[in-house]
Coordinates of C-alpha atoms in Angstrom, one line a residue:
Chain A
M28 CA 0.0 0.0 0.0
M29 CA 2.8 2.3 1.0
Q30 CA 4.5 1.6 -2.3
I31 CA 1.4 2.4 -4.3
W32 CA 1.4 5.9 -2.6
S33 CA 5.1 6.3 -3.3
I34 CA 4.6 5.7 -7.0
A35 CA 1.5 7.8 -7.1
G36 CA 3.3 10.6 -5.3
K37 CA 6.1 10.5 -7.9
E38 CA 3.7 10.6 -10.8
F39 CA 1.8 13.4 -9.2
S40 CA 4.9 15.5 -8.6
D41 CA 6.0 14.8 -12.1
G42 CA 2.7 16.2 -13.3
L43 CA 3.3 19.4 -11.2
R44 CA 6.9 19.6 -12.3
N45 CA 6.3 19.4 -16.1
R46 CA 3.3 21.8 -15.7
W47 CA 0.8 19.2 -17.0
L48 CA -1.6 20.0 -14.2
L49 CA -1.3 23.7 -14.7
A50 CA -1.7 23.4 -18.5
I51 CA -4.8 21.2 -18.3
S52 CA -6.5 23.3 -15.6
L53 CA -5.9 26.5 -17.6
L54 CA -7.2 24.9 -20.8
F55 CA -10.3 23.7 -19.1
A56 CA -10.9 27.0 -17.4
I57 CA -10.5 29.1 -20.6
L58 CA -12.7 26.8 -22.7
A59 CA -15.4 26.5 -20.0
V60 CA -15.6 30.2 -19.5
G61 CA -15.5 30.8 -23.2
I62 CA -18.3 28.4 -23.9
A63 CA -20.5 29.7 -21.1
W64 CA -20.4 33.2 -22.5
L65 CA -19.9 32.7 -26.2
G66 CA -21.5 29.3 -26.7
A67 CA -24.8 30.9 -27.9
A68 CA -23.1 33.3 -30.3
A69 CA -24.3 31.2 -33.2
S70 CA -27.9 31.9 -32.4
G71 CA -27.2 35.6 -32.2
Q72 CA -26.8 35.9 -28.4
V73 CA -23.8 36.9 -26.5
G74 CA -23.7 36.1 -22.8
F75 CA -24.7 33.3 -20.5
T76 CA -27.9 31.5 -21.8
S77 CA -28.8 28.6 -19.6
I78 CA -27.2 25.9 -17.5
P79 CA -28.4 23.0 -19.7
A80 CA -27.1 24.6 -22.8
T81 CA -23.8 25.4 -21.2
I82 CA -23.4 21.9 -19.8
A83 CA -24.4 20.4 -23.2
S84 CA -21.7 22.4 -25.0
L85 CA -19.1 21.6 -22.3
A86 CA -19.9 17.9 -22.4
S87 CA -19.5 17.7 -26.2
L88 CA -16.2 19.5 -25.9
A89 CA -15.0 17.3 -23.1
T90 CA -16.0 14.3 -25.0
F91 CA -13.2 15.2 -27.5
L92 CA -10.7 16.6 -25.1
M93 CA -10.8 14.5 -22.0
P94 CA -9.9 11.2 -23.8
L95 CA -7.1 12.9 -25.7
I96 CA -5.6 14.4 -22.6
A97 CA -5.8 11.2 -20.6
L98 CA -4.2 9.2 -23.4
L99 CA -1.4 11.8 -23.8
L100 CA -0.8 11.8 -20.1
A101 CA -0.5 8.0 -19.8
Y102 CA 0.5 6.4 -23.1
D103 CA 4.1 6.1 -22.1
A104 CA 3.5 5.0 -18.5
I105 CA 4.9 1.6 -19.0
V106 CA 6.7 1.6 -22.3
G107 CA 8.4 4.9 -21.5
E108 CA 9.9 3.4 -18.3
D109 CA 10.9 0.4 -20.2
E110 CA 12.7 2.5 -22.9
G111 CA 14.3 4.7 -20.2
G112 CA 15.6 1.5 -18.4
T113 CA 13.9 2.2 -15.1
L114 CA 11.2 -0.5 -15.5
M115 CA 13.6 -3.3 -15.0
L116 CA 14.9 -1.7 -11.9
L117 CA 11.4 -1.2 -10.5
L118 CA 10.6 -4.8 -11.2
T119 CA 13.5 -6.0 -9.1
Y120 CA 12.1 -4.1 -6.1
P121 CA 9.6 -5.6 -3.7
L122 CA 6.6 -4.5 -5.8
G123 CA 4.0 -6.4 -7.7
R124 CA 3.2 -5.3 -11.2
G125 CA -0.3 -4.5 -10.0
Q126 CA 1.1 -2.1 -7.5
I127 CA 3.2 -0.3 -10.1
L128 CA 0.1 0.0 -12.3
L129 CA -2.2 1.1 -9.5
G130 CA 0.3 3.6 -8.3
K131 CA 0.5 5.2 -11.7
F132 CA -3.2 5.2 -12.0
V133 CA -3.7 6.9 -8.7
G134 CA -1.1 9.5 -9.5
H135 CA -2.4 10.3 -13.0
G136 CA -6.0 10.0 -11.9
L137 CA -5.4 12.6 -9.2
I138 CA -3.8 15.0 -11.8
L139 CA -6.9 14.6 -14.0
A140 CA -9.4 15.0 -11.2
L141 CA -7.6 18.1 -9.8
A142 CA -7.4 19.7 -13.2
T143 CA -11.0 19.1 -13.8
L144 CA -12.0 20.5 -10.5
I145 CA -9.8 23.6 -10.9
G146 CA -10.6 24.2 -14.5
F147 CA -14.3 23.6 -14.7
G148 CA -14.7 24.7 -11.0
C149 CA -13.4 28.2 -12.0
A150 CA -16.1 28.4 -14.7
A151 CA -18.8 27.4 -12.2
V152 CA -17.6 30.0 -9.7
A153 CA -17.5 32.6 -12.5
I154 CA -21.1 31.9 -13.5
A155 CA -22.3 31.9 -9.9
L156 CA -20.6 35.3 -9.3
L157 CA -21.3 37.1 -12.6
V158 CA -24.7 35.9 -13.7
D159 CA -27.5 37.5 -11.7
D160 CA -30.5 35.3 -11.5
V161 CA -28.9 31.8 -11.7
D162 CA -30.3 28.9 -9.8
L163 CA -27.3 28.1 -7.5
G164 CA -28.6 24.6 -6.5
M165 CA -29.1 23.6 -10.2
L166 CA -25.6 25.0 -11.1
L167 CA -23.9 23.1 -8.3
W168 CA -25.7 19.9 -9.2
A169 CA -25.1 20.1 -13.0
F170 CA -21.5 21.2 -12.7
G171 CA -20.8 18.6 -10.0
R172 CA -22.2 15.9 -12.1
F173 CA -20.4 17.1 -15.1
M174 CA -17.0 17.3 -13.3
V175 CA -17.3 13.9 -11.7
S176 CA -18.4 12.2 -14.9
S177 CA -15.6 14.0 -16.8
T178 CA -13.1 12.7 -14.3
L179 CA -14.4 9.2 -14.7
L180 CA -14.2 9.5 -18.5
G181 CA -10.6 10.6 -18.1
W182 CA -9.9 7.6 -15.9
V183 CA -11.4 5.2 -18.5
F184 CA -8.9 6.5 -21.0
L185 CA -6.0 6.5 -18.6
A186 CA -6.7 2.8 -18.1
L187 CA -6.9 2.2 -21.8
A188 CA -3.6 4.1 -22.2
Y189 CA -2.0 1.6 -19.8
V190 CA -3.3 -1.3 -21.9
L191 CA -1.6 0.2 -25.0
S192 CA 1.5 1.1 -23.0
S193 CA 1.8 -2.5 -21.7
K194 CA 1.3 -3.9 -25.1
A195 CA 3.6 -1.6 -27.1
S196 CA 7.3 -2.3 -27.5
E197 CA 8.1 1.2 -28.5
K198 CA 6.9 4.6 -27.3
S199 CA 6.1 5.7 -30.8
S200 CA 3.8 2.8 -31.5
A201 CA 2.1 3.4 -28.2
A202 CA 1.4 7.0 -29.3
G203 CA 0.1 5.7 -32.6
M204 CA -2.2 3.2 -30.9
A205 CA -3.4 5.9 -28.5
L206 CA -4.4 8.1 -31.4
G207 CA -6.2 5.1 -32.9
V208 CA -8.2 4.4 -29.7
W209 CA -9.2 8.1 -29.5
F210 CA -10.3 8.1 -33.1
L211 CA -12.3 4.8 -32.6
F212 CA -14.2 5.9 -29.5
V213 CA -14.7 9.5 -30.2
L214 CA -15.4 9.5 -34.0
V215 CA -15.6 6.1 -35.6
F216 CA -17.9 4.4 -33.2
D217 CA -20.9 6.7 -33.6
L218 CA -20.4 6.9 -37.4
A219 CA -20.3 3.1 -37.5
L220 CA -23.6 2.9 -35.5
L221 CA -25.3 5.4 -37.8
A222 CA -24.0 3.5 -40.8
L223 CA -25.4 0.2 -39.4
L224 CA -28.7 1.9 -38.8
V225 CA -28.9 3.3 -42.4
L226 CA -27.5 0.2 -44.2
S227 CA -29.7 -2.3 -42.4
K228 CA -32.8 -0.5 -43.7
G229 CA -34.9 -1.3 -40.7
T230 CA -34.0 -5.0 -40.4
F231 CA -31.8 -4.2 -37.5
N232 CA -33.8 -4.2 -34.3
P233 CA -34.0 -0.6 -33.3
D234 CA -34.5 -1.5 -29.6
L235 CA -31.1 -2.9 -29.5
L236 CA -29.3 0.1 -30.8
P237 CA -29.5 2.3 -27.6
W238 CA -27.9 -0.5 -25.7
L239 CA -24.9 -0.5 -28.1
L240 CA -24.2 3.0 -26.9
L241 CA -23.1 1.5 -23.6
L242 CA -20.2 -0.1 -25.4
N243 CA -18.6 3.3 -25.8
P244 CA -17.6 5.2 -22.7
T245 CA -17.8 8.6 -24.4
D246 CA -21.4 7.9 -25.3
V247 CA -22.2 6.8 -21.8
Y248 CA -20.6 10.1 -20.6
R249 CA -22.8 12.1 -23.0
L250 CA -25.9 10.3 -21.9
I251 CA -25.1 11.1 -18.3
N252 CA -24.7 14.8 -18.9
L253 CA -27.6 15.3 -21.3
S254 CA -30.2 13.6 -19.2
G255 CA -32.0 15.2 -16.4
F256 CA -32.8 18.5 -18.0
E257 CA -36.5 18.6 -18.8
G258 CA -37.5 19.8 -22.2
S259 CA -34.1 20.4 -23.4
G260 CA -33.7 20.0 -27.1
N261 CA -30.1 19.4 -27.0
A262 CA -30.0 15.7 -27.7
V263 CA -28.9 15.6 -31.3
G264 CA -27.6 12.9 -33.5
L265 CA -27.2 9.5 -31.9
M266 CA -28.1 10.9 -28.5
A267 CA -31.7 11.2 -29.7
L268 CA -31.7 7.4 -29.6
S269 CA -31.2 7.5 -25.9
R270 CA -34.7 8.8 -25.3
D271 CA -35.8 5.2 -25.8
L272 CA -33.2 3.8 -23.5
P273 CA -35.0 2.4 -20.5
V274 CA -32.0 2.6 -18.2
P275 CA -31.8 4.7 -15.0
A276 CA -28.9 7.1 -14.5
S277 CA -27.4 4.9 -11.9
L278 CA -26.8 2.2 -14.4
L279 CA -25.0 4.7 -16.6
W280 CA -22.7 5.7 -13.8
L281 CA -22.1 2.0 -13.0
C282 CA -21.3 1.4 -16.6
L283 CA -18.7 4.1 -16.6
L284 CA -17.1 2.7 -13.4
L285 CA -17.2 -0.7 -15.0
W286 CA -15.3 0.7 -18.0
V287 CA -12.6 1.9 -15.6
G288 CA -12.4 -1.4 -13.7
V289 CA -12.4 -3.6 -16.8
S290 CA -9.8 -1.5 -18.6
L291 CA -7.5 -1.6 -15.6
L292 CA -7.8 -5.3 -15.3
L293 CA -7.0 -5.6 -19.0
A294 CA -4.0 -3.4 -18.5
Y295 CA -2.9 -5.5 -15.6
W296 CA -3.2 -8.7 -17.7
M297 CA -1.2 -7.1 -20.5
F298 CA 1.4 -5.8 -18.1
R299 CA 1.9 -9.2 -16.6
R300 CA 2.4 -10.8 -20.0
R301 CA 5.1 -8.2 -20.9
L302 CA 8.6 -9.6 -20.9
T303 CA 11.4 -7.7 -19.3
Chain B
M9 CA 22.0 -22.0 3.8
N10 CA 23.4 -20.8 0.6
A11 CA 22.5 -17.3 -0.6
V12 CA 22.0 -18.5 -4.1
E13 CA 21.4 -22.1 -5.3
I14 CA 21.1 -22.7 -9.0
E15 CA 20.6 -26.4 -10.0
G16 CA 20.5 -27.7 -13.5
V17 CA 19.0 -24.6 -15.0
S18 CA 18.5 -24.2 -18.7
Q19 CA 17.0 -21.1 -20.2
R20 CA 15.5 -20.8 -23.6
Y21 CA 14.2 -17.8 -25.6
G22 CA 12.1 -19.3 -28.3
S23 CA 14.4 -21.8 -30.1
M24 CA 17.6 -20.2 -28.8
T25 CA 19.1 -21.8 -25.7
V26 CA 21.1 -19.2 -23.7
L27 CA 21.9 -21.3 -20.7
H28 CA 22.8 -25.0 -20.7
D29 CA 22.3 -27.0 -17.5
L30 CA 23.9 -24.5 -15.2
T31 CA 24.7 -25.4 -11.6
L32 CA 26.1 -22.7 -9.4
S33 CA 25.9 -21.8 -5.7
L34 CA 26.9 -18.8 -3.7
G35 CA 27.6 -19.1 0.0
E36 CA 26.7 -16.6 2.7
G37 CA 29.3 -13.8 2.8
E38 CA 31.0 -14.9 -0.4
V39 CA 31.9 -12.8 -3.4
L40 CA 31.6 -14.6 -6.7
G41 CA 33.0 -13.2 -9.9
L42 CA 31.0 -14.1 -12.9
F43 CA 33.0 -13.7 -16.1
G44 CA 32.2 -14.2 -19.7
H45 CA 32.1 -12.7 -23.2
N46 CA 29.2 -10.5 -24.3
G47 CA 26.2 -12.7 -24.7
A48 CA 27.6 -15.5 -22.6
G49 CA 24.5 -15.5 -20.4
K50 CA 25.8 -13.5 -17.4
T51 CA 22.8 -11.1 -17.4
T52 CA 20.4 -14.0 -17.9
V53 CA 21.8 -15.6 -14.7
M54 CA 21.2 -12.3 -12.9
K55 CA 17.7 -12.1 -14.2
L56 CA 17.0 -15.6 -13.1
I57 CA 18.2 -14.8 -9.6
L58 CA 16.1 -11.6 -9.6
G59 CA 13.0 -13.6 -10.7
L60 CA 12.6 -11.4 -13.8
L61 CA 12.7 -14.6 -15.9
K62 CA 11.1 -18.0 -15.3
V63 CA 13.5 -20.9 -15.7
S64 CA 12.8 -23.2 -18.7
A65 CA 14.2 -26.1 -16.7
G66 CA 15.9 -26.6 -13.3
Q67 CA 15.6 -24.8 -10.0
V68 CA 16.7 -21.5 -8.6
H69 CA 16.6 -20.7 -4.8
V70 CA 17.5 -17.3 -3.5
L71 CA 18.1 -16.9 0.3
G72 CA 16.3 -20.2 0.8
C73 CA 13.1 -19.1 -1.1
R74 CA 11.9 -18.9 -4.6
P75 CA 13.1 -15.8 -6.4
A76 CA 10.6 -12.9 -7.0
Q77 CA 9.0 -13.1 -3.6
A78 CA 8.7 -9.7 -2.0
D79 CA 10.6 -10.8 1.2
V80 CA 13.5 -12.0 -0.9
R81 CA 13.6 -8.8 -3.0
R82 CA 13.7 -6.6 0.1
Q83 CA 17.0 -8.2 1.0
L84 CA 18.4 -7.9 -2.5
G85 CA 20.3 -5.2 -4.2
Y86 CA 20.8 -4.9 -7.9
L87 CA 22.9 -2.7 -10.1
P88 CA 21.9 -3.2 -13.7
E89 CA 24.3 -2.8 -16.6
N90 CA 24.0 0.8 -17.9
V91 CA 21.8 1.9 -15.1
T92 CA 19.5 4.8 -15.9
F93 CA 17.2 6.9 -13.7
Y94 CA 14.4 9.4 -14.0
P95 CA 16.2 12.4 -15.6
Q96 CA 13.9 15.0 -14.0
L97 CA 14.6 13.9 -10.4
S98 CA 17.7 14.9 -8.4
G99 CA 20.1 12.4 -7.1
R100 CA 18.7 12.7 -3.6
E101 CA 15.1 12.5 -4.8
T102 CA 15.9 9.4 -6.7
L103 CA 17.4 7.6 -3.7
R104 CA 14.6 8.7 -1.5
Y105 CA 12.0 7.3 -4.0
F106 CA 13.8 4.0 -4.3
A107 CA 14.3 3.8 -0.5
R108 CA 10.5 4.2 0.0
L109 CA 9.8 1.5 -2.6
K110 CA 12.2 -0.8 -0.8
G111 CA 10.9 0.0 2.6
A112 CA 14.4 1.2 3.7
A113 CA 15.1 3.9 6.2
L114 CA 15.2 7.4 4.6
T115 CA 18.0 8.3 6.9
Q116 CA 20.4 6.1 4.9
V117 CA 20.1 8.3 1.9
D118 CA 22.5 11.0 2.9
D119 CA 25.0 8.5 4.2
L120 CA 24.9 6.6 1.0
L121 CA 25.3 9.7 -1.1
E122 CA 28.4 10.6 0.9
Q123 CA 29.8 7.1 0.6
V124 CA 29.6 7.2 -3.2
G125 CA 30.9 10.8 -3.3
L126 CA 27.7 12.4 -4.7
T127 CA 27.0 14.8 -1.8
S128 CA 27.9 17.9 -3.7
A129 CA 25.8 16.8 -6.7
A130 CA 22.9 15.4 -4.7
D131 CA 20.5 18.2 -5.5
R132 CA 21.3 18.4 -9.2
R133 CA 19.0 16.7 -11.7
V134 CA 20.2 13.2 -12.8
K135 CA 19.9 14.5 -16.4
T136 CA 23.1 16.5 -15.8
Y137 CA 25.1 13.5 -14.3
S138 CA 28.0 12.0 -16.1
K139 CA 28.0 8.2 -16.8
G140 CA 30.3 7.6 -13.8
M141 CA 28.0 9.6 -11.5
R142 CA 25.0 7.7 -12.7
Q143 CA 26.9 4.5 -12.0
R144 CA 27.7 5.6 -8.5
L145 CA 24.1 6.6 -7.9
G146 CA 23.1 3.1 -9.2
L147 CA 25.5 1.6 -6.7
A148 CA 24.0 3.6 -3.8
Q149 CA 20.6 2.5 -5.0
A150 CA 21.7 -1.2 -4.9
V151 CA 23.0 -0.9 -1.3
L152 CA 19.8 0.7 0.0
G153 CA 18.4 -1.3 2.9
E154 CA 21.5 -3.3 3.7
P155 CA 20.9 -6.1 1.3
R156 CA 22.0 -9.7 2.1
L157 CA 22.6 -10.4 -1.5
L158 CA 24.0 -7.9 -4.0
L159 CA 24.1 -8.4 -7.7
L160 CA 26.4 -6.1 -9.6
D161 CA 26.3 -6.1 -13.4
E162 CA 29.4 -4.5 -14.8
P163 CA 29.8 -2.2 -11.9
T164 CA 33.1 -0.6 -12.9
V165 CA 32.1 0.5 -16.4
G166 CA 32.4 4.2 -16.7
L167 CA 34.2 4.6 -13.4
D168 CA 37.5 6.4 -13.1
P169 CA 40.4 4.6 -11.3
I170 CA 39.7 6.3 -8.0
A171 CA 36.0 5.5 -8.1
T172 CA 36.8 1.9 -9.1
R173 CA 39.0 1.6 -6.0
D174 CA 36.3 3.0 -3.8
L175 CA 33.8 0.5 -5.3
Y176 CA 36.1 -2.4 -4.4
L177 CA 36.6 -1.0 -0.9
L178 CA 32.8 -0.8 -0.6
I179 CA 32.5 -4.4 -1.8
D180 CA 35.1 -5.5 0.8
R181 CA 33.2 -3.7 3.5
L182 CA 29.9 -5.2 2.6
R183 CA 31.5 -8.6 2.5
Q184 CA 32.8 -8.1 6.0
Q185 CA 29.2 -7.2 7.1
G186 CA 28.1 -10.6 5.8
A187 CA 26.6 -9.7 2.4
S188 CA 26.9 -12.2 -0.4
I189 CA 27.9 -10.6 -3.7
I190 CA 27.8 -11.6 -7.4
L191 CA 30.0 -9.5 -9.5
C192 CA 29.5 -9.7 -13.2
S193 CA 32.2 -8.3 -15.4
H194 CA 34.3 -8.4 -18.4
V195 CA 36.8 -6.0 -17.0
L196 CA 39.2 -8.3 -15.3
A197 CA 42.0 -6.1 -14.1
G198 CA 42.0 -5.5 -10.4
V199 CA 39.1 -7.8 -9.5
E200 CA 41.2 -10.7 -8.4
A201 CA 41.9 -9.5 -4.8
H202 CA 38.2 -8.9 -4.1
I203 CA 36.6 -12.1 -5.1
N204 CA 36.5 -15.5 -3.3
R205 CA 35.6 -17.5 -6.3
A206 CA 35.4 -17.0 -10.0
A207 CA 32.9 -18.6 -12.5
I208 CA 33.6 -18.5 -16.2
L209 CA 30.7 -18.7 -18.6
A210 CA 30.9 -19.1 -22.4
N211 CA 28.1 -19.7 -24.8
G212 CA 25.7 -20.4 -21.9
C213 CA 27.9 -23.2 -20.4
L214 CA 29.8 -23.0 -17.2
Q215 CA 33.5 -23.5 -18.2
A216 CA 35.0 -23.4 -14.8
I217 CA 34.2 -22.4 -11.2
G218 CA 36.4 -22.3 -8.1
S219 CA 38.9 -20.1 -6.2
L220 CA 41.5 -18.5 -8.3
S221 CA 44.3 -20.8 -7.0
R222 CA 42.1 -23.8 -7.8
L223 CA 41.5 -22.5 -11.3
R224 CA 45.2 -21.9 -11.8
E225 CA 46.0 -25.4 -10.7
D226 CA 43.3 -26.9 -13.1
A227 CA 44.4 -24.8 -16.0
D228 CA 48.0 -25.6 -15.3
L229 CA 49.2 -22.4 -17.0
P230 CA 52.9 -21.6 -16.9
A231 CA 54.2 -18.9 -14.7
R232 CA 56.4 -16.5 -16.5
I233 CA 59.9 -15.8 -15.1
R234 CA 61.4 -12.6 -16.2
A235 CA 65.1 -11.9 -15.5
S236 CA 67.1 -8.9 -16.5
G237 CA 70.8 -7.9 -16.5
L238 CA 72.0 -11.3 -17.6
C239 CA 75.6 -11.8 -18.7
R240 CA 75.0 -14.8 -21.0
R241 CA 71.6 -14.4 -22.4
E242 CA 72.2 -16.1 -25.7
Q243 CA 73.4 -19.3 -24.0
W244 CA 70.3 -19.3 -21.7
L245 CA 68.0 -18.9 -24.7
Q246 CA 69.6 -21.8 -26.6
R247 CA 69.7 -24.1 -23.6
W248 CA 66.2 -23.5 -22.4
N249 CA 64.6 -23.7 -25.8
A250 CA 66.5 -26.9 -26.4
A251 CA 65.2 -28.3 -23.1
G252 CA 61.6 -27.6 -24.3
H253 CA 60.9 -24.4 -22.3
T254 CA 59.7 -21.4 -24.2
A255 CA 62.2 -18.6 -23.7
T256 CA 62.3 -15.3 -25.4
A257 CA 64.5 -12.3 -25.3
V258 CA 63.2 -9.1 -23.7
G259 CA 64.8 -5.7 -23.3
G260 CA 68.6 -5.3 -23.4
N261 CA 69.9 -8.2 -21.4
G262 CA 66.6 -9.7 -20.3
I263 CA 64.9 -13.0 -20.9
E264 CA 61.4 -14.4 -20.3
V265 CA 60.7 -18.0 -19.8
M266 CA 57.5 -19.9 -19.4
A267 CA 57.8 -22.1 -16.3
V268 CA 55.4 -25.0 -16.5
N269 CA 54.4 -26.1 -13.0
G270 CA 57.2 -28.0 -11.3
H271 CA 59.9 -26.4 -13.3
K272 CA 59.8 -23.0 -11.7
V273 CA 62.1 -23.5 -8.8
D274 CA 64.6 -25.5 -11.1
L275 CA 64.8 -22.7 -13.6
L276 CA 65.3 -20.1 -10.8
R277 CA 68.0 -22.2 -9.2
Q278 CA 69.9 -22.5 -12.5
L279 CA 69.7 -18.7 -13.0
F280 CA 71.1 -17.9 -9.6
H281 CA 73.8 -20.5 -9.8
E282 CA 75.2 -19.8 -13.2
D283 CA 74.5 -16.1 -13.7
Q284 CA 74.0 -12.8 -11.8
P285 CA 70.6 -11.5 -12.7
Q286 CA 70.0 -8.0 -11.6
D287 CA 66.3 -8.4 -11.2
I288 CA 63.8 -11.3 -11.3
E289 CA 60.1 -11.1 -11.7
I290 CA 57.7 -14.0 -11.3
L291 CA 54.4 -13.5 -13.0
Q292 CA 51.7 -15.9 -11.9
P293 CA 49.0 -16.5 -14.5
S294 CA 46.5 -13.6 -14.0
L295 CA 42.8 -13.8 -14.2
E296 CA 43.0 -12.6 -17.7
D297 CA 45.3 -15.5 -18.6
L298 CA 42.9 -17.9 -17.0
Y299 CA 40.0 -16.3 -18.7
G300 CA 41.7 -16.5 -22.1
Y301 CA 42.6 -20.1 -21.5
Y302 CA 39.0 -21.2 -20.6
M303 CA 37.6 -19.1 -23.4
S304 CA 39.8 -20.7 -26.1
R305 CA 39.1 -24.1 -24.6
A306 CA 35.3 -23.4 -24.9
T307 CA 35.7 -22.4 -28.6
T308 CA 37.7 -25.5 -29.5
D309 CA 35.1 -27.6 -27.6
T310 CA 32.2 -26.3 -29.6
E311 CA 34.2 -26.5 -32.8
G312 CA 35.0 -30.1 -31.9
T313 CA 31.3 -31.1 -31.4
Q314 CA 30.1 -29.5 -34.6
P315 CA 30.8 -31.5 -37.6

């Protein structure tokens, strides 16, 4: 246990040292504030519109960014240490491979969680202070849910990055695979589902389709953040399907957690198979 | 109980066999020198002891247990070949990190930095360290937590003569404290005085193992007698070469003769009786000579078995 914290502590201080934490927090804060005030510019308005609209815009942005940042943060976690020569040394210490992996996950996970809290938290505070007649309870609930689910989404992709990192024999191929995973889950998956829907010309059971969304953590994340606002017309594209999804929100959260757990287990399995 | 017990171990990577039926043991408080050419299997032996590799056949016991157990690893120090660290950490941070991972007292860190002569560079980033400094930091890392078994893979590579001497002094001190040490090297000069036994590996086979005097006896290599300031060099050359000794002229009035075991005293007596040498040197076969002997024997053996 002590060792897990030591590794986590090192990863975390690395994140402080190379300014990752600072950079991600700043990026999140700027984008969140920008979207809150300028998000409605397309419809001819400038200024804060509503909490559901802001959250919807933020969620669709975070769907792209969060996985990318998590993958960038962690893709070299294992293969980088291997190339640097420190992995072999670590493995001769009284540590299991699971402890190494878990330590890294805790360290990286803390960086992501803190950056999310600081970055999006700043935007929430700014809205609370600067917008006059905002429902503070609603703001806290919506932003809290958004920040927690964003962190979970980041953790899923951290764990997926460890899978790649344990599999790859070179850092560059891990980077390539990370890009591939991002592309698959963020872009290709939804397109493939739509294509399936169109090409099957109705022979595909439409009741099944919403369930397929659970196979993609970014879709689960979007479902979590778009639900719960009554009468919001923000559900576009594939998300419109979710209206028929007879699943409670708790199941969506569970699904996201499951994604974290299963990916970590897969990473552990890959790491154990890795030769030194 | 032996610190390391390797019995009949073979190791294969795919279709390539890198160790053939190796049997080797290391007693408590013993220093074993493990020598061999590049790719002879030295590092593989180390990895087996560390539990980084699973044996294909045979058994390995370390400190009475199977390798790779956390209890065993806590009592084990390892300096890898070409050791590297996290470039962004300072020397002190690096040692503190590894001390925490090993469960060793953090108070050791400053002492160890001093022992390896890195106190003044302790707060600089490892990125700025020279190869020799990295090697010394690696050594300090290996000695963390007072290990009972120390594995050093090419510890002297990159060290200047002073640092090499300090390394051997440290090894002697650790041995006195009861640590068992395996020293893996292909730099042979200067190691002799610091090891109890030597093992010579070639092509994954153990060629010889034993104390240096044992190996000298077995190899039966001639000692070289070098005498200078002789009055009748030409006569000596003729006489000894005729008698079947290999004698060559060296320097102005000097001579070097190979004295096969049993003839050494005879040759010396002849020299003193019939000439007035100014100086006499007797050169025992060095570790390098032994190494060369066992290596050439290994190559002729493999050539002999292959049609």
